[in-house]
Coordinates of C-alpha atoms in Angstrom, one line a residue:
Chain A
M1 CA 2.6 37.0 -10.0
K2 CA -0.4 36.0 -7.9
I3 CA -0.8 32.6 -6.4
L4 CA -3.8 31.1 -4.6
V5 CA -3.7 28.0 -2.4
C6 CA -7.0 26.3 -1.5
I7 CA -6.9 24.3 1.7
K8 CA -9.4 22.3 3.8
Q9 CA -9.4 21.3 7.5
V10 CA -10.0 17.6 8.2
P11 CA -10.1 15.6 11.4
D12 CA -7.1 13.6 12.5
M13 CA -7.6 10.3 10.6
E14 CA -6.7 8.2 13.7
S15 CA -9.9 9.5 15.3
R16 CA -12.9 7.3 16.0
F17 CA -15.6 8.4 13.6
R18 CA -19.2 8.4 14.7
P19 CA -22.3 9.6 12.8
D20 CA -23.6 13.1 13.6
A21 CA -27.2 13.8 14.6
S22 CA -28.3 13.9 10.9
G23 CA -26.6 10.5 10.3
V24 CA -25.0 11.6 7.0
W25 CA -21.6 12.8 8.2
Y26 CA -19.3 12.5 11.2
S27 CA -19.8 14.1 14.5
E28 CA -17.3 16.8 15.3
I29 CA -17.5 16.2 19.1
D30 CA -14.0 15.5 20.5
M31 CA -12.4 15.8 17.1
A32 CA -9.0 17.4 16.6
F33 CA -8.8 19.1 13.3
R34 CA -5.7 19.7 11.2
V35 CA -4.9 20.9 7.6
N36 CA -5.7 18.2 5.0
E37 CA -2.4 16.4 4.4
Y38 CA -2.5 16.8 0.6
D39 CA -3.0 20.6 1.0
E40 CA 0.1 20.9 3.1
F41 CA 2.1 19.9 0.0
A42 CA 0.1 22.5 -2.0
I43 CA 1.1 25.2 0.6
E44 CA 4.7 24.1 0.6
E45 CA 5.0 24.2 -3.2
A46 CA 3.5 27.7 -3.4
V47 CA 5.8 29.0 -0.6
R48 CA 8.9 27.4 -2.3
L49 CA 7.9 29.1 -5.6
K50 CA 7.6 32.4 -3.8
E51 CA 11.1 31.9 -2.2
K52 CA 12.6 30.9 -5.5
L53 CA 11.2 33.9 -7.3
G54 CA 12.7 36.2 -4.6
G55 CA 9.5 36.8 -2.7
E56 CA 7.8 38.6 -5.6
P57 CA 4.6 36.5 -5.8
E58 CA 1.7 37.4 -3.7
L59 CA 0.4 34.3 -2.0
T60 CA -3.2 34.0 -0.8
V61 CA -4.6 31.0 1.1
L62 CA -8.3 30.3 1.1
S63 CA -10.3 27.9 3.2
L64 CA -14.1 27.4 3.2
G65 CA -15.7 26.2 6.4
P66 CA -16.8 27.0 9.9
D67 CA -14.8 29.3 12.3
R68 CA -12.4 26.5 13.2
V69 CA -10.8 26.6 9.7
V70 CA -9.1 29.9 10.6
E71 CA -6.6 27.8 12.5
G72 CA -5.7 26.1 9.3
I73 CA -5.4 29.4 7.5
K74 CA -3.1 30.6 10.3
K75 CA -0.9 27.6 9.8
A76 CA -0.6 28.4 6.1
L77 CA 0.3 32.0 6.9
A78 CA 2.9 30.8 9.3
M79 CA 4.4 28.5 6.6
G80 CA 4.8 31.6 4.4
C81 CA 1.5 32.6 2.7
D82 CA 0.9 36.4 2.7
R83 CA -2.8 36.7 3.4
G84 CA -5.9 34.6 4.0
I85 CA -9.5 34.4 2.9
H86 CA -12.0 32.6 5.1
V87 CA -15.2 31.7 3.2
Q88 CA -17.5 31.4 6.3
D89 CA -19.7 28.4 6.1
S90 CA -20.9 26.6 9.2
S91 CA -22.5 23.8 7.1
S92 CA -19.7 23.3 4.6
H93 CA -19.8 19.6 5.3
L94 CA -23.2 19.4 3.5
K95 CA -22.0 21.1 0.4
D96 CA -21.1 18.9 -2.5
P97 CA -17.8 19.3 -4.5
W98 CA -19.6 21.3 -7.3
Q99 CA -20.9 23.8 -4.7
V100 CA -17.5 24.2 -3.0
A101 CA -15.7 24.7 -6.3
S102 CA -18.3 27.2 -7.4
A103 CA -17.9 29.3 -4.2
I104 CA -14.1 29.3 -4.5
A105 CA -14.4 30.2 -8.2
A106 CA -16.6 33.2 -7.3
C107 CA -13.8 34.4 -4.9
A108 CA -11.0 33.8 -7.5
R109 CA -12.8 35.2 -10.5
G110 CA -11.4 38.7 -11.4
E111 CA -8.4 38.2 -9.1
N112 CA -6.3 37.1 -12.0
Y113 CA -4.3 34.4 -10.1
D114 CA -1.5 33.1 -12.3
L115 CA -1.4 29.8 -10.4
I116 CA -3.7 27.9 -8.1
F117 CA -2.6 25.0 -6.0
T118 CA -4.9 22.5 -4.3
G119 CA -4.5 19.1 -2.7
L120 CA -5.3 16.1 -4.9
Q121 CA -8.2 15.2 -2.6
S122 CA -9.3 15.7 1.0
Q123 CA -8.7 12.9 3.5
D124 CA -12.2 13.0 4.8
R125 CA -14.4 13.3 1.7
G126 CA -11.8 12.0 -0.8
S127 CA -13.7 13.0 -3.9
A128 CA -10.7 14.5 -5.8
Q129 CA -13.2 16.8 -7.6
V130 CA -12.9 20.3 -6.2
G131 CA -9.6 21.3 -7.7
V132 CA -10.5 20.1 -11.2
M133 CA -14.0 21.6 -11.1
L134 CA -12.5 24.9 -10.0
A135 CA -10.1 24.9 -13.0
E136 CA -13.1 24.1 -15.3
L137 CA -15.1 26.9 -13.8
L138 CA -12.2 29.4 -14.3
D139 CA -11.3 27.9 -17.7
Y140 CA -7.7 27.2 -16.5
P141 CA -5.6 24.3 -17.7
C142 CA -5.3 21.8 -14.9
A143 CA -2.9 19.0 -14.1
T144 CA -3.6 16.6 -11.3
T145 CA -1.6 14.2 -9.1
A146 CA 1.6 16.4 -9.2
I147 CA 4.7 14.8 -7.7
G148 CA 7.0 17.3 -9.6
F149 CA 6.6 21.0 -10.4
E150 CA 8.7 23.5 -12.3
C151 CA 7.8 27.1 -13.2
G152 CA 9.0 28.5 -16.5
Q153 CA 8.2 31.7 -18.5
G154 CA 4.4 31.6 -18.8
T155 CA 4.3 27.8 -18.4
V156 CA 4.6 25.2 -15.7
T157 CA 5.8 21.7 -16.1
V158 CA 4.2 19.0 -13.9
K159 CA 5.2 15.4 -13.3
R160 CA 2.0 13.4 -12.8
E161 CA 2.1 10.1 -10.9
L162 CA 0.3 7.3 -12.7
E163 CA -0.1 3.7 -11.6
G164 CA 2.8 1.2 -11.3
G165 CA 5.4 3.9 -10.7
L166 CA 5.0 5.4 -14.2
R167 CA 5.0 9.2 -14.5
A168 CA 3.7 11.5 -17.2
V169 CA 5.3 14.9 -17.8
V170 CA 3.0 17.6 -19.0
R171 CA 3.3 21.3 -19.7
L172 CA 0.6 23.9 -19.1
K173 CA 0.3 27.6 -20.0
T174 CA -0.4 29.9 -17.1
P175 CA -2.8 30.7 -15.6
A176 CA -3.1 27.1 -14.5
L177 CA -4.2 24.9 -11.6
V178 CA -2.2 22.1 -10.1
T179 CA -3.5 19.5 -7.6
C180 CA -0.8 18.1 -5.4
Q181 CA 0.0 14.5 -4.5
L182 CA 1.8 13.3 -1.4
G183 CA 5.5 13.3 -1.9
L184 CA 5.7 16.4 -4.1
N185 CA 7.9 18.0 -1.4
Q186 CA 8.6 18.0 2.3
P187 CA 6.1 20.4 4.0
R188 CA 7.9 22.6 6.6
Y189 CA 6.9 23.1 10.2
P190 CA 6.2 26.7 10.9
T191 CA 8.9 28.3 13.1
L192 CA 7.9 30.3 16.2
P193 CA 9.0 33.7 14.7
N194 CA 6.9 32.9 11.6
I195 CA 4.0 31.9 13.8
M196 CA 4.3 35.3 15.5
K197 CA 4.6 37.2 12.2
A198 CA 1.5 35.3 10.9
K199 CA -0.6 36.9 13.6
K200 CA -0.3 40.2 11.9
K201 CA -1.3 39.0 8.5
E202 CA -4.7 39.8 7.1
I203 CA -7.5 37.2 7.0
R204 CA -10.5 38.5 5.1
A205 CA -13.9 36.9 6.0
V206 CA -16.5 36.4 3.3
P207 CA -19.9 34.8 4.0
V208 CA -20.5 31.9 1.7
S209 CA -24.0 33.2 0.9
E210 CA -22.2 36.0 -1.1
M211 CA -20.3 33.5 -3.1
L212 CA -22.6 30.5 -3.7
H213 CA -25.8 30.3 -5.7
E214 CA -25.6 26.7 -6.9
E215 CA -27.9 23.9 -5.7
P216 CA -26.2 20.6 -4.7
R217 CA -26.0 17.9 -7.4
T218 CA -25.5 15.1 -4.9
V219 CA -27.3 14.4 -1.6
M220 CA -25.7 12.8 1.4
A221 CA -27.7 9.8 2.6
G222 CA -25.8 7.9 5.2
F223 CA -22.5 7.5 7.2
Y224 CA -21.5 4.3 8.8
S225 CA -18.6 1.9 9.4
P226 CA -17.8 -0.5 6.5
P227 CA -19.2 -4.0 6.9
K228 CA -16.7 -6.2 8.6
K229 CA -15.4 -8.7 6.1
G230 CA -12.4 -9.9 7.9
S231 CA -12.8 -12.8 10.2
G232 CA -9.3 -12.1 11.4
I233 CA -8.0 -12.7 14.9
V234 CA -7.6 -9.6 17.0
L235 CA -4.9 -9.7 19.7
E236 CA -5.2 -7.2 22.5
G237 CA -3.7 -6.9 25.9
D238 CA 0.0 -7.1 27.2
V239 CA 2.8 -7.1 24.6
P240 CA 4.6 -10.2 25.9
D241 CA 1.3 -12.1 25.8
Q242 CA 0.5 -10.8 22.3
V243 CA 4.0 -11.9 21.1
D244 CA 3.5 -15.4 22.4
K245 CA 0.1 -15.7 20.9
L246 CA 1.3 -14.4 17.5
I247 CA 4.3 -16.8 17.4
G248 CA 1.9 -19.6 18.2
I249 CA -0.4 -18.6 15.3
L250 CA 2.4 -18.2 12.8
K251 CA 3.7 -21.7 13.7
D252 CA 0.2 -23.1 13.2
K253 CA -0.8 -21.3 10.1
T254 CA 2.3 -20.4 8.0
G255 CA 4.9 -23.1 8.3
L256 CA 7.5 -20.4 8.3
L257 CA 8.4 -20.8 12.0
R258 CA 9.3 -24.1 13.6
Chain B
M1 CA -30.7 1.8 -18.4
K2 CA -27.6 2.7 -20.3
A3 CA -24.0 3.1 -19.2
L4 CA -21.2 4.7 -21.2
L5 CA -17.9 3.1 -20.0
I6 CA -14.7 5.0 -20.4
A7 CA -11.8 2.6 -20.9
E8 CA -8.1 3.4 -20.6
C9 CA -5.1 3.0 -22.8
R10 CA -1.6 3.6 -21.4
D11 CA 1.6 3.7 -23.5
G12 CA -0.3 2.1 -26.4
K13 CA -1.8 -0.8 -24.3
F14 CA -5.5 -1.4 -23.4
L15 CA -5.6 -1.5 -19.6
D16 CA -7.2 -4.6 -18.3
Y17 CA -8.7 -3.0 -15.2
S18 CA -11.1 -1.4 -17.6
Y19 CA -13.0 -4.7 -17.6
E20 CA -14.1 -3.8 -14.1
L21 CA -16.4 -1.3 -15.7
F22 CA -18.4 -4.2 -17.3
G23 CA -18.6 -5.8 -13.8
F24 CA -20.1 -2.7 -12.4
A25 CA -22.6 -2.3 -15.3
A26 CA -23.7 -5.9 -14.8
Q27 CA -24.6 -5.1 -11.2
L28 CA -26.6 -2.2 -12.4
G29 CA -28.2 -4.3 -15.1
A30 CA -27.2 -1.6 -17.6
D31 CA -26.7 -1.8 -21.4
T32 CA -23.2 -0.7 -22.2
T33 CA -21.2 1.2 -24.8
M34 CA -17.5 1.9 -24.4
L35 CA -15.4 4.8 -25.3
L36 CA -11.6 4.4 -25.7
V37 CA -8.9 6.8 -26.7
G38 CA -6.6 4.1 -28.0
K39 CA -5.4 2.1 -30.9
E40 CA -7.2 -0.2 -33.4
G41 CA -4.8 -3.0 -32.6
E42 CA -5.5 -2.8 -28.8
L43 CA -9.3 -3.2 -28.4
P44 CA -11.4 -4.6 -25.6
E45 CA -12.9 -8.1 -26.0
C46 CA -16.5 -7.2 -26.0
G47 CA -19.5 -7.0 -28.3
G48 CA -21.6 -3.9 -28.8
T49 CA -20.4 -0.4 -29.8
V50 CA -17.0 0.9 -29.0
Y51 CA -16.4 4.5 -29.8
L52 CA -12.7 4.7 -30.7
A53 CA -10.7 7.9 -30.9
D54 CA -7.2 7.6 -32.1
A55 CA -4.6 8.1 -29.3
G56 CA -2.2 9.2 -32.0
R57 CA -4.4 12.2 -32.7
Y58 CA -5.9 12.8 -29.2
G59 CA -3.0 11.7 -27.0
E60 CA -3.1 9.6 -23.8
Q61 CA -2.6 12.6 -21.5
N62 CA -4.9 15.2 -23.0
P63 CA -7.9 15.4 -20.7
D64 CA -9.5 18.5 -22.3
L65 CA -9.8 16.8 -25.6
H66 CA -10.8 13.5 -23.9
K67 CA -13.6 15.4 -22.1
R68 CA -14.9 16.7 -25.5
L69 CA -14.8 13.1 -26.9
V70 CA -16.8 11.9 -23.9
L71 CA -19.3 14.7 -24.3
A72 CA -19.7 13.8 -28.0
A73 CA -20.4 10.2 -27.1
V74 CA -22.9 11.3 -24.4
E75 CA -24.6 13.4 -27.0
R76 CA -25.0 10.3 -29.2
E77 CA -25.8 7.7 -26.6
R78 CA -27.8 9.6 -24.0
P79 CA -26.6 7.3 -21.2
D80 CA -27.9 7.3 -17.6
Y81 CA -24.3 6.7 -16.3
V82 CA -20.9 7.7 -17.5
V83 CA -18.5 5.4 -15.7
L84 CA -14.7 5.6 -15.2
M85 CA -12.2 3.9 -13.0
H86 CA -10.9 5.9 -10.0
S87 CA -7.4 5.9 -11.4
S88 CA -5.0 8.7 -12.3
Y89 CA -6.8 8.9 -15.6
G90 CA -10.4 8.7 -14.1
W91 CA -10.1 11.1 -11.3
D92 CA -8.4 13.6 -13.7
L93 CA -11.1 13.3 -16.4
A94 CA -14.3 12.6 -14.5
P95 CA -14.7 16.1 -12.8
R96 CA -14.1 17.7 -16.2
V97 CA -16.9 15.6 -17.8
A98 CA -19.2 16.3 -14.8
A99 CA -18.6 20.0 -15.0
G100 CA -19.1 19.9 -18.8
L101 CA -22.4 18.2 -18.5
K102 CA -23.4 20.2 -15.4
V103 CA -24.3 17.0 -13.6
A104 CA -23.4 15.1 -10.4
Q105 CA -20.2 13.1 -9.9
L106 CA -19.7 10.4 -7.3
S107 CA -16.1 9.4 -6.7
E108 CA -14.6 5.9 -5.9
V109 CA -17.9 4.0 -5.8
V110 CA -17.4 0.7 -3.9
S111 CA -20.9 -0.7 -4.1
V112 CA -24.4 -0.1 -5.4
A113 CA -26.9 0.6 -2.6
D114 CA -30.7 0.4 -2.8
D115 CA -31.1 4.1 -3.4
G116 CA -27.7 5.4 -4.2
F117 CA -24.0 4.5 -4.1
E118 CA -21.6 3.6 -1.4
L119 CA -18.4 5.6 -1.2
P120 CA -15.4 5.3 1.1
C121 CA -14.5 8.3 3.2
C122 CA -12.2 9.3 6.1
S123 CA -9.2 7.5 4.6
Q124 CA -11.2 4.3 4.0
K125 CA -12.2 4.0 7.6
M126 CA -15.8 4.8 7.0
R127 CA -18.5 4.6 4.3
R128 CA -21.0 7.1 3.2
K129 CA -24.0 6.8 1.0
A130 CA -24.7 9.4 -1.6
K131 CA -27.6 10.0 -4.1
P132 CA -27.1 11.9 -7.3
V133 CA -29.5 14.6 -8.4
G134 CA -30.4 14.6 -12.1
S135 CA -29.1 12.7 -15.0
P136 CA -26.7 11.5 -16.4
V137 CA -24.4 10.7 -13.5
V138 CA -20.7 10.5 -13.7
L139 CA -19.1 7.8 -11.5
T140 CA -15.6 6.6 -10.8
L141 CA -15.1 3.1 -9.4
Q142 CA -12.6 2.1 -6.8
L143 CA -10.1 -0.2 -8.4
G144 CA -10.8 -3.8 -7.4
A145 CA -14.3 -3.1 -5.9
F146 CA -16.1 -4.7 -8.8
P147 CA -15.2 -7.9 -10.6
A148 CA -13.5 -7.7 -13.9
V149 CA -15.9 -9.1 -16.5
K150 CA -14.7 -9.9 -20.0
P151 CA -17.8 -10.1 -22.2
G152 CA -16.0 -11.5 -25.2
G153 CA -16.7 -10.9 -28.8
V154 CA -15.6 -8.3 -31.3
P155 CA -16.7 -4.7 -30.9
A156 CA -18.5 -2.7 -33.6
L157 CA -16.2 0.3 -34.0
Q158 CA -17.5 3.8 -34.4
R159 CA -15.1 6.6 -34.9
I160 CA -15.5 9.6 -32.7
D161 CA -13.9 13.0 -33.0
A162 CA -13.5 16.3 -31.2
E163 CA -12.4 19.7 -32.5
G164 CA -9.5 21.8 -31.4
E165 CA -6.5 21.3 -29.1
G166 CA -6.1 20.4 -25.4
K167 CA -4.8 22.7 -22.8
L168 CA -2.0 20.3 -21.8
E169 CA 1.1 19.5 -23.8
F170 CA 2.3 15.9 -23.1
L171 CA 6.1 15.7 -23.0
G172 CA 6.5 12.0 -22.4
Y173 CA 6.4 9.2 -19.9
E174 CA 9.1 8.5 -17.3
P175 CA 9.8 5.0 -16.2
P176 CA 9.3 3.9 -12.5
P177 CA 12.3 4.4 -10.2
P178 CA 14.6 1.3 -10.2
K179 CA 13.6 -1.4 -7.7
G180 CA 16.1 -1.4 -4.9
V181 CA 14.9 -4.8 -3.8
D182 CA 12.7 -7.4 -5.7
L183 CA 9.9 -7.8 -3.2
G184 CA 8.0 -9.9 -5.7
R185 CA 10.2 -12.9 -4.9
A186 CA 10.3 -12.5 -1.1
E187 CA 8.6 -15.2 1.0
V188 CA 8.3 -12.8 4.0
I189 CA 7.9 -9.0 3.9
V190 CA 7.9 -6.8 7.0
S191 CA 6.6 -3.4 6.0
A192 CA 7.0 -0.1 7.8
G193 CA 4.2 2.5 7.9
R194 CA 4.0 6.0 9.2
G195 CA 3.1 4.5 12.6
I196 CA 6.7 3.7 13.2
G197 CA 7.1 7.4 14.0
K198 CA 10.6 8.3 12.8
K199 CA 13.3 7.3 10.4
E200 CA 15.5 5.7 13.1
N201 CA 12.8 3.1 13.8
I202 CA 13.3 1.6 10.3
E203 CA 16.1 -0.4 11.9
A204 CA 13.7 -2.2 14.3
I205 CA 11.5 -3.2 11.2
A206 CA 14.6 -4.4 9.4
A207 CA 15.6 -6.4 12.4
L208 CA 12.3 -8.2 12.5
A209 CA 12.6 -8.8 8.7
R210 CA 16.0 -10.4 9.3
A211 CA 14.7 -12.5 12.2
L212 CA 11.9 -13.8 9.8
G213 CA 14.3 -14.2 6.9
G214 CA 12.5 -11.6 4.8
E215 CA 12.8 -8.3 3.1
V216 CA 11.7 -4.8 4.2
G217 CA 8.8 -3.1 2.6
A218 CA 7.3 0.3 3.2
S219 CA 4.1 2.3 2.7
R220 CA 4.1 5.5 0.7
P221 CA 4.3 8.0 3.5
V222 CA 7.5 6.3 4.8
V223 CA 9.1 6.6 1.3
D224 CA 7.8 10.2 0.8
S225 CA 9.4 11.2 4.2
G226 CA 12.7 9.9 3.0
W227 CA 12.9 7.2 5.7
I228 CA 13.6 4.5 3.1
E229 CA 14.3 4.4 -0.7
A230 CA 11.4 4.3 -3.1
G231 CA 12.4 0.8 -4.3
H232 CA 10.9 -0.6 -1.1
Q233 CA 7.4 0.8 -1.6
V234 CA 4.5 -1.6 -1.7
G235 CA 1.2 -0.5 -3.4
T236 CA -0.4 0.8 -6.5
T237 CA 2.4 3.2 -7.2
G238 CA 5.1 0.8 -6.0
Q239 CA 5.5 -2.9 -6.1
T240 CA 2.7 -5.5 -6.0
V241 CA 3.6 -8.4 -3.7
S242 CA 2.3 -11.7 -2.6
P243 CA 4.7 -13.2 0.0
K244 CA 3.7 -16.1 2.2
L245 CA 3.8 -13.8 5.2
Y246 CA 3.2 -10.0 5.2
V247 CA 3.7 -8.1 8.4
A248 CA 2.3 -4.5 8.2
C249 CA 3.8 -2.4 11.0
G250 CA 2.1 0.9 11.7
I251 CA 0.3 0.9 8.4
S252 CA -3.3 2.1 8.5
G253 CA -4.2 0.6 5.2
A254 CA -4.8 3.2 2.4
I255 CA -6.5 1.5 -0.5
Q256 CA -3.4 2.0 -2.7
H257 CA -1.4 0.0 -0.2
L258 CA -4.0 -2.7 0.2
A259 CA -4.2 -3.1 -3.5
G260 CA -0.4 -3.9 -3.5
M261 CA -0.4 -6.5 -0.7
K262 CA -3.8 -8.1 -0.1
K263 CA -2.9 -11.2 -2.1
S264 CA -0.3 -12.1 0.5
G265 CA -0.7 -15.6 2.0
F266 CA -0.9 -14.6 5.6
I267 CA -1.2 -11.0 6.8
V268 CA -0.3 -9.7 10.2
A269 CA -1.0 -6.1 11.1
V270 CA 0.4 -4.3 14.1
N271 CA -1.5 -1.1 14.7
K272 CA -2.6 0.8 17.8
D273 CA -5.8 1.8 16.0
K274 CA -8.2 -1.1 16.2
E275 CA -10.4 0.5 13.6
A276 CA -7.6 1.0 11.0
P277 CA -8.7 -0.3 7.5
I278 CA -5.7 -2.7 7.5
G279 CA -7.7 -4.8 9.9
E280 CA -10.1 -5.6 7.1
V281 CA -7.5 -7.7 5.2
A282 CA -5.4 -8.9 8.2
D283 CA -5.5 -12.5 9.4
V284 CA -4.2 -11.3 12.7
L285 CA -4.5 -7.7 14.0
V286 CA -2.2 -7.0 16.9
V287 CA -3.5 -3.9 18.7
A288 CA -0.4 -2.4 20.1
D289 CA 2.2 0.3 19.8
V290 CA 4.3 -0.9 16.9
M291 CA 7.6 0.3 18.5
Q292 CA 6.9 -1.7 21.7
F293 CA 5.6 -4.8 19.9
V294 CA 8.1 -5.2 17.1
P295 CA 11.3 -5.3 19.2
A296 CA 9.6 -7.7 21.6
L297 CA 8.7 -10.0 18.8
T298 CA 12.1 -9.8 17.3
A299 CA 13.8 -10.6 20.6
K300 CA 11.5 -13.6 21.2
L301 CA 12.2 -15.0 17.7
A302 CA 15.9 -14.7 18.3
K303 CA 15.7 -17.0 21.3

């Protein structure tokens, strides 16, 4: 069995985002990058499946982006993936979801992966398109928003999270692609021995120019803070002072405190 | 300008948030046609054409077949826009339609800009503007970003069909997990977010809830981490609440959470990140470390 996990590196979401020189995306200056949270659930699910099946599956992790994304690939290797593919692209932030999916599809085509895991969406772009488009390009059945996953003989069963707490259970024939929602599992922290072992695992580098021949279908035209709607009060400063001010406001405005 | 609106049906019921599609089309000034995989007894209140495919035949969770139905309607209507909600149905179906048409998709549109569309990014902290290349364009709309508009009237039904089978077999729906606590009736809710740091800190949140005579809520990551039971979750996939006072502790404000609590009477957010999206809906934003501020507030209230 061959499994592919596609991951992306994103900035820490607590960062202060500023436009870059082109004004269409964020500046990476002083940004700390980490593996996209949804993708950590994808890695974990793939590693658990490998463990459950007695280590037989061959687990490849792929990431498209500049050199920094190798750190994300190394984390996935330390979590239990067997090998990595780095699709080198120093301007990946300017590629649209269709282009990213096309480049990954070019890498995956002919490899006969039985299962592909991706995150539901990235925390930075948030388009939720790449996984589904990849499945379409490979003609794989695809289930999104997985919060439950079971592997059978030539099939997988996925519990999809819908609105209002309702779930839908669907079955897919393999090969198949599953996009992972938060809560699917508990992603592990890599242990030190596994971090050391991961250093010896292969990471193959592929220039994106060899994989991508598609023009963008969307053009990025601006990046900015949302308009401030809230006329809310902002309390800054010392905690005791903030506590007093908040109690005063609650007494004034809510009638819940006397 | 023409827009093909893709409505939703769930468990046999027409979903009311589909009316937001009309609100969006009105802002574009587009003529509308709707497509629904649903039931004849559960139709939208609107004039004009509604393409109806029978959910009995095509299923509610059969996106490959739904894609082919949308492509068939696009073939007939030649719309400029194909519009879905950014829901579990929409984000699942839209990329399949865009791939099938070989056209652009823009996800989670929040507003129409002069020369493109505004989309949230960076976990709702920022906005970006994007322009599609070519036509038609597939769009998904953020839930609640556009007003629900009920045009009224009776639709002219047209049957629409697609060949073959889908690639997914639908095994059934599962009901939501039981509510541990009925947050819908609480006057005060103090909710814990990831910013509380660890499971042990739930107690500090519970103590503040007790001091205010309220219940404990939680954001999704707190539930997913196993720090509190699922019955406490507030948001799109949990409970929708509207207490007199909502105190969001260490919650950044993902759109799914905001959708579940923004109708609260008075909203206090405690967050060390002044830029967190929760600040957009908060009446008071306390910029502080939640684990310093909350115990201090609880102690003062106890006096």
